[in-house]
Each structure stands twice: as C-alpha cells, then as structure tokens.
C-alpha cells in the first residue's frame, strides 16, 4: 500500500495517517530534495535550481506538517515518530544551510544584471536566502562548521524535549474530590468540566487538572484558599526540581544546554551573544534598542501597576479578610474587586458568547473587512471529532482553507497557535492554495446539549489566532520563501493577530458575536457598558507582567556563555525586582515551562508582543478615524499588509499603510495610560 504522506493532496488524509508511515516518508522526501538539488546545481538559475528545489522542499514540508501537528494535538503514539522525523528534517536543513554550491547560486543570481528587473518577491527571497545562509554557518570551516551543524541538530532535540516535559508535567498532576463544598465559588461551567474530567477517568465527583480552563477557573473563582494554593503550586512548578512532581520532568538541564548551545552558535558566527543573532532577522537594529524600549516602558508602567496592586491589597484586607496577598490569591481577589467595581465577571458574560455564535460573528467581521466568506466543509477528514474544516472564498472562488481545533483535552499541548499545512505557491500543476491549522484550548461543551461557552478573554484569543491565519491565508505572494508569514520579521508577525483583537471590543461587533445561548437575547446594554468600562482593569499590572517575560528572555539571551539553572533563576529574580509588583511563590519556576523561548520561535524575541502591540493599536487607530468597517481602509490593510507576506520589509509596509512610522499614542490610549510618553521605536 502506498504511503499517504507521499504525493499528498492539498489536505492531509488524517483518516489514513499512521505513526509507522512517518520515518520512511520523511526519508524518501529528503532524498528527493537532495536529488533535486544535485540536478539543479548542474544548471544554476532560478527556474532550473531554485524553483524545482522549492517544489521538492514543499513536498517535504507538507509531509512533516501533519506529523508535527499530530504530536502537538494528540501526542501519545505520535511523539516518537515525530522526534525521529524532526532529527531527519533538522539534519537536512542544517546540511542545506551550509551548502556552498547552493549559496553560490544565490550569490550569482543576486549579482546578475537582470536581478533588478525581477519581481519583488523573487528578489526578496534571494536576499533573505543569502542572509539565512550566513546565519546557518555557510562561511564556517572545519571544526567550527561541524560544531554548528551538530549544535543545530541538538537544539532541535532539546526544544522537543522541553515541550514534552511541560506537557507530561501538566498531565501528571490532578486533584480529585467527591466533596463539592471544596469547590465553592467555581462556576457551573467549571464544575461540569471537572465532573466530565472525573468521569473520563472512571472516577466519581470532580477532577481538577492543570489544563488552561481548569487551572484558570480555580485560580479566579475558587473560594477554597488551600485548593488555590495547591493548584497554583502544581502549575508554577511544572517541569522543575520543586513542587509535587519535583525532578520527574525537570527542564533545568535542558534549559542549561539550550542556552549554552545558542551562545556557542552566536560565537561561531562572530556575534557577541544569541540576542544579537536573533535580531539579525528582526526589525530591531540592536540589543540596546530593544532593552531601551522595554526598560522605558517598564519604568513608566510600573508606578501605575504599583498603584493597582496597592488598591488590590487594600481591598483584600478590607473586604476579603486577607492581611497578606499571596500569589495564589491575586487572580481570585482581582476578580472580586472587579465585580465590586464594575459588577461584571467573565463568568457572567460567558452565557452570551456561545462558541458557534462567536465563530459566525468572527466570520462576518472578516467578510466585512476583507471581502471573503467562510464555509464549513464536513467532508474533510480530521484528527478529532471536535475539529472543523473551513474554506475561504472571494467572489465565489476558493482561495484558502483552515482546520479549527478549539477545545482543551488531555495530551493536547496547552495554549493557542496557528501553524501551516501548506503555503500559497506556484506549482507546475497550478496555484497551491494556503491552508492553516488554528488551535485553541477553550472549555469544551458541558454534558448534554449545552454548547461551549467562551469567556471574553477566549473570544479575543480566537480573534488573535484567526488574525495569524489571515496573514497566512490572504497572501497574494506565490514564492514560498516570502508567502504568508514566511520571511516576515518576527517582531512584526504578531501585528495582524493583535490587530484583529481590537474588533472584540467594538459594540457593533459584540452585537454580532454574542447572544444568550438559551434565549438568544442580545448582550444587555448594561452588561456591555460594564464590560467596556472594565476593559483596562489592572492593565498596568498586565503590562509589567508581559515586560517581565520580555526582559527576562532578552537579558537571558544577552549572556555570552549561556547560564546555569541557578543563574537563570537569579536573572529572573533580578528582572522581577525591577518590574514585578505582585508576590512570587518560592516554588515558582516559570522559566521551566516557558515554551515560547525554549520550545518555540520566540528566543530573544518575546519583546515582539509588546512591539507588535504598538503596531496593531496604531494600525487600528486608522479604522477608528475612518470607521471600523470602512471598506477602503480594510482594502488598504489587506493589500498593504496581509497580501504582501514577507516580500517587503515590515516597517516599510506599515509606514505605507499608516502614512508615517508607528508611534505609541494609540496603544497608551487603548491601555488607559495615554499620559505616558515613550521613545518606543526599537528600530
């Protein structure tokens, strides 16, 4: 029987994929790439070398994509095949990045007389290719060359190991009770989910897990302080040497080795540290600019955050009987204060945001903004019964597609993300449409006929990930290297996602995405007004928390020699001393679960979230001026940002869209701290 991972159609046949198919398919795909490269080098040129190689590598990427995806959303039997495939793929890309003959082809093309007349996407693909060759060690010799390749392979293994440890630690801890009085304060949605979790384990009563919806429900609503402490301690100590599973999934040594190897990669390339290497492919010019941006914002946001926390402490003492706020009290006390001040809570809003209504409203927003329609296709095979598949259309023509996996479940990686099934590109058979995975971890539907009900926070998460998806799916670029999010500077890649979040707060849009799941009643004006009034509740505390992560990440990667686990902790403590305003538990090992920088693409780049927030708020301000559904402005963003992919520099595209370089005014206004004046441009 033929291997379904080879000669794939546009959409992977998830109903026919098996773990044992992985290694032979990846091996054959890589061998095909090598053969194509050898043939192309014999006749250098775009059409004779780069285009056929792009075709072969697209087949490899499309074979590896469902393997990587299934490891993230199902884990279990897919972990070992994924890790074996990852080793093969990493070795290939490392080998390719150090291929001097191919590098010579890129150089020859860039220096050719006709290069200036080439289409912009092709020119940009060659320019980025040359940069990436330099960053892959193509110029290294002998032992340095071998060390760089070995480090690259090992770093891929370690990143996977880090993520596995976090997932395993998350799944390893549960808390079971048959006494409902221990769960006082939890909303009915959380209780129903806990009961379903217990039943899934053949238990009676209720089961609390460390999955996002369960953890957040306890920390925000459980009146049982001892339970909050227990759940919080388990969560913040995951994959570390402390906590209830101390040492079992410990990421300490993994972090140390990752940082050592990253620092060595930078040294081998003649750079001072990994942060410098990371910025070589970002908008920011140098380390000093990034640190100035983060430190300036922290210095101005912290006084407001301190005031917010002092208010919370006063409230806790006066109204909640807590003389001292501990880390496991913060979210719970904040929710109580929010309810007293605004008489609103996420749980009160949840019945008005049934998942299907929110999804339909999101599609309406996108249709009005960018003239595309979304249609569900139940004939497409998926990997789980909860997964839905959709096509995007414009003027009746199919232009893209996406899978949506919305709900939390066991053995599924936490968080939310967008990933690519395949990119838009021109193939010998015609245009290949872009297809995306959109993954969230929302509370699943309760037992019976009740739908999944989202908090407004989850609503914004859905809009955020769909913004990433639009960046991938609405591109008009046909060259894979700069199609969709490919080639986009990492500190600009969050622009479309954070940009789309803004519509979640517009009354006109809230009317589209909300309706009581039982009565169909619109969100009452009173609740809407309260929700909007509470939008910036503790926004400064949230800002300094994000800056804590960003500063820790960037300063960590400014180290020239890597760092030990103790030094990592010491640096995090220093950063917290600079920016944090809330108490930190002794068992807190946030760094051991920081997937973004140790298992994702955000190493020395977590600052991108704050920088992209500046861009997104400033971009949205044009819609505020012209109308949130102004078609001309929507077309301007579509044609000027989303369709361009990585074919042009991000700052150049933004400046053309906005008519000037970005400034922070809109972000400060949206955050309720518009009196701050910052020098924010990290470029």
XYZ file of C-alpha atoms in Angstrom:
683
model
C 0.000 0.000 0.000
C 1.352 3.450 -0.892
C 2.383 5.796 1.894
C -0.250 8.574 2.239
C 2.458 11.028 3.426
C 3.958 10.893 -0.059
C 2.357 12.651 -3.039
C -0.061 14.366 -0.688
C -3.182 16.086 -1.949
C -3.779 19.646 -0.732
C -5.293 18.395 2.548
C -3.610 15.618 4.550
C -5.658 12.382 4.719
C -5.844 12.360 8.514
C -8.116 9.326 8.445
C -5.316 7.260 6.869
C -2.204 8.511 8.673
C -0.364 6.066 10.937
C 2.782 6.570 13.048
C 4.719 3.832 11.224
C 4.397 5.767 7.948
C 6.431 8.693 9.245
C 10.100 7.731 9.053
C 10.060 6.154 5.577
C 8.049 9.052 4.145
C 10.372 11.692 5.555
C 13.467 9.766 4.465
C 12.137 9.458 0.910
C 11.107 13.130 0.807
C 14.552 14.255 1.945
C 16.265 12.011 -0.596
C 14.083 13.548 -3.317
C 15.184 17.025 -2.162
C 18.840 16.014 -2.340
C 18.420 14.604 -5.820
C 16.644 17.732 -6.981
C 19.387 19.904 -5.504
C 22.111 17.921 -7.284
C 20.277 18.270 -10.590
C 19.695 21.956 -10.067
C 23.305 22.735 -9.232
C 24.323 21.343 -12.607
C 22.391 24.154 -14.317
C 22.298 27.204 -11.988
C 19.342 29.576 -12.250
C 16.015 30.473 -10.682
C 13.927 28.258 -12.966
C 16.462 25.443 -13.122
C 17.660 25.389 -9.489
C 15.559 27.344 -7.002
C 12.074 26.713 -8.368
C 12.465 22.898 -8.609
C 14.119 22.818 -5.176
C 11.213 24.843 -3.748
C 8.841 22.253 -5.213
C 10.714 19.332 -3.617
C 11.042 21.082 -0.264
C 7.382 21.995 -0.276
C 6.595 18.283 -0.531
C 8.892 17.643 2.441
C 7.281 20.429 4.466
C 3.808 19.187 3.654
C 4.729 15.663 4.757
C 6.293 16.869 8.009
C 3.486 19.331 8.833
C 0.782 16.801 9.851
C 3.364 14.782 11.812
C 4.412 17.815 13.837
C 0.803 18.855 14.237
C -0.412 15.476 15.464
C 2.384 15.409 18.023
C 1.069 18.727 19.383
C -2.633 17.917 19.454
C -2.637 14.175 20.200
C 0.895 13.367 21.418
C 0.903 9.724 22.597
C 1.791 7.446 19.662
C 2.968 10.364 17.519
C 5.751 11.539 19.833
C 8.467 9.028 18.938
C 7.828 9.191 15.154
C 7.777 12.984 15.320
C 11.089 13.134 17.155
C 12.693 10.733 14.689
C 11.354 12.790 11.775
C 12.470 16.011 13.442
C 16.030 14.683 13.635
C 15.971 13.825 9.926
C 14.481 17.167 8.892
C 16.815 19.197 11.094
C 19.839 17.388 9.676
C 18.648 18.140 6.140
C 18.015 21.840 6.726
C 21.344 22.207 8.525
C 23.131 20.487 5.631
C 21.317 22.710 3.130
C 22.178 25.885 5.045
C 25.866 25.048 4.770
C 25.812 24.071 1.094
C 28.279 26.430 -0.525
C 27.380 25.435 -4.059
C 23.765 26.460 -3.481
C 24.970 29.601 -1.702
C 26.974 30.368 -4.836
C 23.839 30.113 -6.937
C 22.101 32.668 -4.710
C 25.118 34.973 -4.944
C 25.278 34.583 -8.706
C 21.582 35.416 -9.064
C 21.826 38.464 -6.794
C 24.757 39.806 -8.805
C 23.253 39.153 -12.230
C 22.348 42.159 -14.424
C 18.703 41.086 -14.695
C 18.211 40.756 -10.913
C 16.994 44.354 -10.515
C 14.193 43.703 -13.010
C 12.937 40.590 -11.242
C 9.551 40.605 -9.466
C 9.916 41.875 -5.896
C 9.013 38.539 -4.219
C 11.788 36.724 -6.090
C 14.348 39.390 -5.245
C 13.336 39.312 -1.582
C 13.504 35.505 -1.485
C 17.079 35.632 -2.773
C 18.065 38.401 -0.346
C 16.602 36.522 2.619
C 18.193 33.316 1.367
C 21.633 34.936 1.414
C 21.016 36.228 4.938
C 19.883 32.807 6.131
C 22.933 31.120 4.611
C 25.140 33.470 6.613
C 23.147 32.711 9.779
C 23.408 28.966 9.078
C 27.201 28.958 9.149
C 27.857 28.645 5.421
C 31.088 30.578 5.872
C 32.460 28.375 8.642
C 35.365 25.978 8.167
C 36.405 22.653 9.619
C 35.588 22.031 13.260
C 33.529 25.218 13.554
C 31.352 24.125 10.649
C 30.828 20.673 12.147
C 30.115 22.127 15.588
C 27.475 24.483 14.202
C 25.721 21.609 12.419
C 25.858 19.366 15.488
C 24.543 22.178 17.681
C 21.620 22.791 15.332
C 20.605 19.149 15.451
C 20.917 19.003 19.212
C 18.935 22.214 19.709
C 16.018 20.734 17.787
C 16.080 17.671 20.049
C 16.233 19.796 23.186
C 13.357 22.048 22.159
C 11.170 18.997 21.618
C 12.288 17.530 24.949
C 11.469 20.787 26.740
C 7.926 20.858 25.322
C 7.421 17.173 26.120
C 8.445 17.722 29.733
C 5.979 20.587 30.109
C 3.146 18.563 28.575
C 3.950 15.476 30.661
C 4.186 17.522 33.858
C 0.851 19.158 33.051
C -0.817 15.788 32.502
C 0.828 14.126 35.517
C -0.929 16.195 38.181
C -4.626 16.085 39.065
C -6.670 16.781 42.170
C -9.762 14.708 42.881
C -12.610 15.277 45.311
C -16.032 13.850 45.965
C -16.926 16.764 48.243
C -18.469 19.614 46.261
C -18.114 22.013 49.205
C -14.393 22.111 48.474
C -15.242 23.698 45.124
C -17.379 26.583 46.370
C -17.097 29.581 44.085
C -16.431 27.641 40.899
C -18.954 28.496 38.183
C -21.247 25.807 36.831
C -19.274 25.561 33.592
C -16.109 24.718 35.522
C -17.921 22.253 37.777
C -19.393 20.494 34.758
C -15.963 20.291 33.145
C -14.446 18.909 36.364
C -17.171 16.281 36.606
C -16.608 15.296 32.967
C -12.862 15.056 33.623
C -13.529 12.717 36.552
C -15.895 10.556 34.522
C -13.279 10.274 31.774
C -11.006 8.666 34.389
C -13.792 6.430 35.722
C -13.986 8.478 38.914
C -16.945 9.895 40.765
C -17.002 13.505 41.893
C -14.783 16.179 40.343
C -11.273 16.250 38.897
C -9.174 19.414 38.676
C -6.340 19.406 36.116
C -3.628 21.820 35.041
C -5.188 22.356 31.615
C -5.807 26.043 30.995
C -9.599 26.238 31.522
C -9.479 24.133 34.719
C -6.486 25.950 36.197
C -7.830 29.421 35.447
C -11.271 28.597 36.839
C -9.771 27.554 40.177
C -7.368 30.484 40.430
C -10.054 33.017 39.528
C -13.109 31.681 41.336
C -12.374 29.019 43.974
C -13.077 30.354 47.468
C -11.099 27.434 48.907
C -7.747 29.107 49.555
C -5.962 25.842 50.287
C -7.132 24.474 46.938
C -5.934 27.598 45.139
C -2.536 27.232 46.769
C -2.283 23.567 45.866
C -3.295 24.041 42.230
C -1.144 27.152 41.846
C 1.912 25.432 43.289
C 1.495 22.469 40.956
C 1.153 24.757 37.943
C 4.038 27.151 38.609
C 6.459 24.350 39.455
C 5.799 22.207 36.401
C 8.827 20.524 34.838
C 11.168 21.665 37.604
C 13.104 20.409 40.620
C 10.394 21.563 43.025
C 6.657 21.121 43.501
C 4.521 17.958 43.707
C 6.334 16.231 40.816
C 9.776 17.533 41.771
C 12.514 16.279 39.479
C 10.309 13.957 37.452
C 10.125 16.104 34.320
C 12.827 18.598 35.267
C 13.779 21.049 32.492
C 16.753 22.512 34.397
C 19.460 20.686 32.450
C 17.531 21.139 29.197
C 17.487 24.918 29.628
C 21.174 24.999 30.500
C 22.168 23.053 27.410
C 19.892 25.078 25.120
C 21.408 28.348 26.323
C 24.963 27.031 26.077
C 24.431 25.842 22.511
C 22.697 29.064 21.462
C 25.568 31.125 22.856
C 28.042 28.909 21.007
C 26.096 29.304 17.750
C 26.369 33.062 18.099
C 30.113 32.895 18.850
C 30.732 30.660 15.857
C 29.074 33.299 13.657
C 31.210 36.064 15.171
C 28.436 37.566 17.294
C 28.605 38.533 20.948
C 25.511 36.629 22.080
C 22.395 34.863 20.891
C 20.257 38.016 21.180
C 22.436 39.610 18.530
C 21.978 36.543 16.319
C 18.230 36.617 16.860
C 17.916 40.273 15.877
C 19.642 39.624 12.556
C 16.233 38.564 11.202
C 14.061 41.105 13.044
C 13.061 44.753 12.682
C 15.034 45.904 15.722
C 18.549 47.087 14.907
C 20.468 46.043 18.003
C 20.252 44.789 21.574
C 20.486 48.265 23.074
C 17.382 49.455 21.204
C 15.301 46.527 22.422
C 16.426 46.936 26.025
C 15.777 50.682 25.848
C 12.268 50.041 24.554
C 11.476 47.504 27.285
C 13.122 49.415 30.134
C 11.444 52.697 29.183
C 8.041 51.063 29.075
C 8.689 49.263 32.358
C 9.830 52.413 34.155
C 6.671 54.242 33.157
C 4.193 51.393 33.605
C 5.433 50.185 37.000
C 4.158 53.167 39.085
C 0.648 52.595 37.695
C 0.981 48.855 38.346
C 2.067 49.539 41.928
C -0.999 51.713 42.446
C -3.229 48.990 41.049
C -1.700 46.374 43.324
C -1.961 48.649 46.367
C -5.663 49.045 45.622
C -5.971 45.271 45.434
C -4.182 44.843 48.766
C -6.423 47.416 50.451
C -9.499 45.693 49.061
C -8.276 42.259 50.174
C -7.651 43.498 53.719
C -10.863 45.462 53.993
C -13.318 43.210 52.167
C -11.813 39.738 51.912
C -10.159 39.364 55.296
C -6.701 38.722 53.819
C -3.952 40.573 55.638
C -1.412 39.377 53.103
C -1.990 38.611 49.439
C -0.115 35.532 48.266
C 0.496 34.633 44.661
C -2.409 32.167 44.684
C -4.754 34.936 45.874
C -4.098 37.504 43.140
C -6.472 36.358 40.395
C -9.215 35.478 42.896
C -9.003 38.802 44.728
C -8.769 40.720 41.450
C -11.971 39.058 40.257
C -13.719 40.053 43.497
C -12.526 43.652 43.143
C -13.565 43.739 39.507
C -17.034 42.537 40.425
C -17.372 45.142 43.165
C -16.107 47.970 41.000
C -17.828 47.081 37.740
C -20.376 44.433 38.778
C -19.127 42.253 35.940
C -17.237 38.990 35.621
C -16.103 36.766 32.788
C -18.492 34.101 34.043
C -21.431 36.488 33.839
C -20.506 37.172 30.223
C -19.877 33.540 29.275
C -23.555 32.601 28.544
C -23.625 35.361 25.926
C -20.636 34.023 23.997
C -21.504 30.517 22.780
C -18.684 29.239 20.613
C -20.689 28.828 17.396
C -22.153 32.336 17.667
C -18.725 33.854 18.243
C -17.319 31.934 15.309
C -20.097 33.036 12.983
C -19.634 36.623 14.129
C -15.899 36.435 13.539
C -16.517 35.263 10.004
C -18.908 38.187 9.459
C -16.268 40.644 10.678
C -13.677 39.207 8.309
C -16.138 39.260 5.414
C -16.958 42.920 6.007
C -13.294 43.878 6.392
C -11.631 41.858 3.659
C -14.443 40.708 1.334
C -14.021 36.991 1.992
C -16.613 34.411 3.003
C -16.087 31.294 5.116
C -17.849 27.967 4.533
C -17.592 24.807 6.612
C -16.793 21.520 4.868
C -17.719 18.420 6.884
C -16.378 16.058 4.214
C -12.729 16.790 5.096
C -11.122 14.140 7.372
C -9.743 15.478 10.667
C -7.855 14.084 13.662
C -10.575 14.540 16.308
C -14.360 14.807 16.408
C -14.173 18.400 17.708
C -12.143 19.629 14.725
C -13.873 21.606 11.994
C -12.633 22.447 8.495
C -13.462 25.608 6.531
C -12.785 27.097 3.105
C -12.277 30.800 2.381
C -13.882 32.236 -0.737
C -13.692 35.558 -2.560
C -16.173 36.286 -5.347
C -17.153 32.623 -5.351
C -13.578 31.449 -5.849
C -11.894 29.231 -3.254
C -8.714 30.971 -2.053
C -7.607 29.198 1.168
C -8.646 26.820 3.943
C -8.140 26.096 7.607
C -8.681 23.488 10.328
C -10.016 24.723 13.672
C -9.321 22.635 16.796
C -10.962 24.704 19.556
C -11.198 22.732 22.807
C -8.833 21.606 25.560
C -8.289 17.872 26.046
C -5.788 15.511 27.561
C -2.478 15.068 25.686
C -3.026 18.258 23.700
C -0.401 20.960 24.116
C -1.696 23.974 26.030
C -2.078 27.493 24.701
C -3.239 28.658 21.291
C -1.407 28.849 17.993
C -1.554 28.988 14.215
C 0.569 26.695 12.069
C 0.752 25.979 8.367
C -0.467 22.951 6.460
C 0.883 24.357 3.206
C 1.772 27.751 1.747
C 0.467 29.551 -1.292
C 2.901 28.999 -4.133
C 3.004 28.446 -7.869
C 3.483 24.796 -8.777
C 3.928 23.055 -12.146
C 0.282 21.971 -11.826
C -1.007 25.449 -10.938
C -1.557 27.571 -7.856
C -1.320 25.813 -4.490
C -3.757 27.345 -2.006
C -2.610 28.207 1.533
C -4.076 26.101 4.364
C -3.682 26.680 8.111
C -4.146 24.949 11.453
C -5.807 27.115 14.112
C -5.597 25.596 17.590
C -7.073 26.822 20.889
C -7.779 25.293 24.300
C -11.239 26.584 25.184
C -13.585 24.995 27.678
C -15.339 22.163 25.829
C -19.137 21.829 25.792
C -20.598 20.588 29.053
C -22.522 17.329 29.211
C -25.847 17.280 27.443
C -26.888 19.791 24.824
C -25.138 22.835 26.317
C -22.677 24.431 23.891
C -19.167 25.563 24.670
C -19.434 28.982 26.323
C -16.464 31.310 25.984
C -15.154 33.989 28.264
C -14.466 37.276 26.512
C -10.784 36.547 27.030
C -11.247 33.366 24.991
C -13.095 35.367 22.356
C -10.075 37.630 21.931
C -7.841 34.550 21.726
C -9.930 33.199 18.854
C -9.722 36.545 17.027
C -5.957 36.664 17.703
C -5.250 33.268 16.168
C -7.549 33.995 13.229
C -5.515 37.143 12.600
C -2.424 34.962 12.255
C -4.426 32.703 9.974
C -5.443 35.607 7.739
C -1.806 36.655 7.394
C -1.059 33.163 6.080
C -4.221 32.642 4.036
C -4.785 36.017 2.357
C -1.303 36.396 0.915
C -1.048 37.011 -2.809
C 2.619 36.045 -2.946
C 3.413 32.904 -4.948
C 7.056 32.389 -3.867
C 7.152 30.074 -0.841
C 10.063 31.776 0.937
C 8.077 35.023 1.309
C 4.487 33.768 1.086
C 2.158 34.354 4.041
C 4.126 34.658 7.271
C 7.306 33.310 5.670
C 10.020 35.936 5.589
C 8.107 38.306 7.874
C 10.286 39.865 10.588
C 9.462 38.030 13.818
C 8.818 41.247 15.725
C 6.123 42.133 13.165
C 4.468 38.729 12.869
C 2.081 39.495 15.758
C 0.717 42.605 14.007
C -2.264 41.003 12.203
C -3.191 38.858 15.224
C -3.197 41.644 17.785
C -4.771 43.959 15.205
C -7.855 41.737 14.823
C -8.361 41.590 18.605
C -9.459 45.239 18.554
C -12.798 44.351 16.965
C -13.727 42.249 20.026
C -14.220 45.466 21.985
C -16.394 47.318 19.480
C -20.118 47.441 20.416
C -21.125 46.928 16.791
C -19.071 43.728 16.680
C -20.066 42.499 20.118
C -23.651 42.508 18.832
C -22.514 40.156 16.043
C -20.609 37.697 18.222
C -22.906 37.477 21.250
C -26.336 36.075 22.046
C -27.504 34.206 25.128
C -27.110 30.516 24.403
C -30.604 29.692 25.733
C -32.791 32.709 24.968
C -30.916 34.203 22.044
C -31.109 37.531 23.883
C -28.522 40.114 22.885
C -25.916 41.109 25.434
C -27.776 43.674 27.569
C -26.563 47.249 27.261
C -25.879 47.320 30.988
C -23.508 44.359 30.749
C -21.880 45.766 27.623
C -21.217 49.088 29.326
C -19.740 47.309 32.338
C -17.552 45.140 30.145
C -16.193 48.119 28.258
C -15.673 50.074 31.467
C -13.658 47.173 32.886
C -11.540 46.764 29.741
C -8.446 48.365 31.235
C -8.876 46.926 34.719
C -5.353 46.280 36.030
C -3.902 46.917 32.562
C -0.674 48.244 34.065
C -0.254 45.052 36.112
C -0.717 43.057 32.929
C 1.787 45.264 31.106
C 4.556 44.794 33.667
C 3.931 41.049 33.678
C 4.481 40.917 29.929
C 7.561 43.098 30.312
C 8.870 40.723 32.970
C 8.746 37.884 30.450
C 10.228 40.000 27.660
C 13.088 41.426 29.716
C 13.920 38.036 31.208
C 14.008 36.454 27.755
C 16.116 39.166 26.163
C 18.598 39.605 29.004
C 18.964 35.829 29.264
C 19.981 35.661 25.629
C 22.400 38.550 26.028
C 24.571 36.224 28.155
C 27.765 35.341 26.303
C 28.278 31.877 27.816
C 24.781 30.591 28.488
C 23.640 30.200 32.099
C 23.192 27.588 34.800
C 19.779 26.853 36.287
C 20.754 28.879 39.361
C 21.888 31.808 37.201
C 18.655 31.636 35.192
C 16.699 31.877 38.440
C 18.883 34.722 39.678
C 18.319 36.706 36.475
C 14.575 36.170 36.648
C 14.623 37.349 40.262
C 16.536 40.483 39.196
C 14.029 41.251 36.453
C 11.157 40.733 38.854
C 12.816 43.110 41.272
C 12.851 45.691 38.512
C 9.322 45.339 37.150
C 7.113 42.941 39.138
C 4.602 44.235 41.678
C 2.929 41.004 42.835
C 4.309 38.423 45.286
C 6.047 35.372 43.829
C 5.828 31.935 45.465
C 9.113 30.273 46.448
C 8.225 27.290 44.264
C 7.693 29.425 41.166
C 9.714 28.058 38.262
C 8.067 29.929 35.439
C 11.163 29.531 33.292
C 10.872 25.739 33.313
C 7.590 25.969 31.407
C 8.414 28.947 29.164
C 7.695 27.130 25.895
C 7.767 30.338 23.860
C 11.511 30.781 24.235
C 12.759 27.236 24.866
C 10.482 25.269 22.546
C 9.069 27.909 20.199
C 10.346 30.652 17.947
C 10.468 33.495 20.460
C 14.003 33.198 21.891
C 15.279 36.773 22.306
C 12.027 37.753 20.636
C 9.320 37.749 23.280
C 9.524 41.557 23.212
C 7.774 41.205 19.836
C 4.410 41.007 21.593
C 4.794 44.491 23.059
C 6.291 45.959 19.897
C 3.566 44.435 17.740
C 1.017 45.849 20.189
C 2.297 49.302 19.251
C 1.896 48.479 15.561
C -1.550 46.907 15.930
C -3.002 49.720 18.044
C -1.622 52.316 15.660
C -2.988 50.433 12.640
C -6.411 50.118 14.251
C -6.453 53.838 15.025
C -6.865 54.456 11.286
C -10.050 52.376 11.375
C -11.184 54.376 14.404
C -10.738 57.512 12.318
C -12.369 56.182 9.135
C -14.885 53.670 10.530
C -14.230 50.167 11.840
C -15.745 48.601 8.718
C -14.621 51.207 6.222
C -14.039 49.151 3.079
C -11.320 51.435 1.696
C -9.316 51.170 4.913
C -9.904 47.415 5.048
C -8.641 47.084 1.491
C -5.630 49.189 2.359
C -4.702 46.830 5.214
C -5.472 43.786 3.065
C -3.398 44.891 0.085
C -0.685 46.678 2.048
C -0.058 44.215 4.889
C -1.845 40.859 4.650
C -1.327 40.170 0.955
C 2.331 41.151 0.936
C 3.643 38.363 3.173
C 7.381 38.711 3.678
C 8.013 40.128 0.218
C 8.875 43.579 1.615
C 10.236 44.925 4.894
C 7.622 45.108 7.638
C 8.398 48.682 8.683
C 8.184 49.832 5.064
C 4.785 48.183 4.637
C 3.459 49.625 7.888
C 4.670 53.128 7.041
C 2.945 52.987 3.664
C -0.281 51.807 5.289
C -0.311 54.378 8.074
C 1.309 57.248 6.168
C 4.046 57.576 8.811
C 6.215 55.485 11.103
C 4.479 53.910 14.123
C 4.017 55.735 17.393
C 2.709 54.676 20.773
C -0.185 57.100 21.235
C -2.919 54.626 20.261
C -1.518 51.880 22.495
C -1.403 54.197 25.510
C -4.949 55.341 24.848
C -6.234 51.780 24.446
C -4.448 50.764 27.649
C -5.828 53.673 29.645
C -2.349 55.092 30.273
C -2.156 57.615 27.460
C -0.367 60.172 29.625
C 2.851 58.187 29.253
C 5.313 59.376 26.647
C 7.796 56.816 25.421
C 10.544 56.556 22.878
C 9.354 53.204 21.621
C 10.783 52.558 18.175
C 13.167 49.600 18.577
C 14.451 50.160 15.055
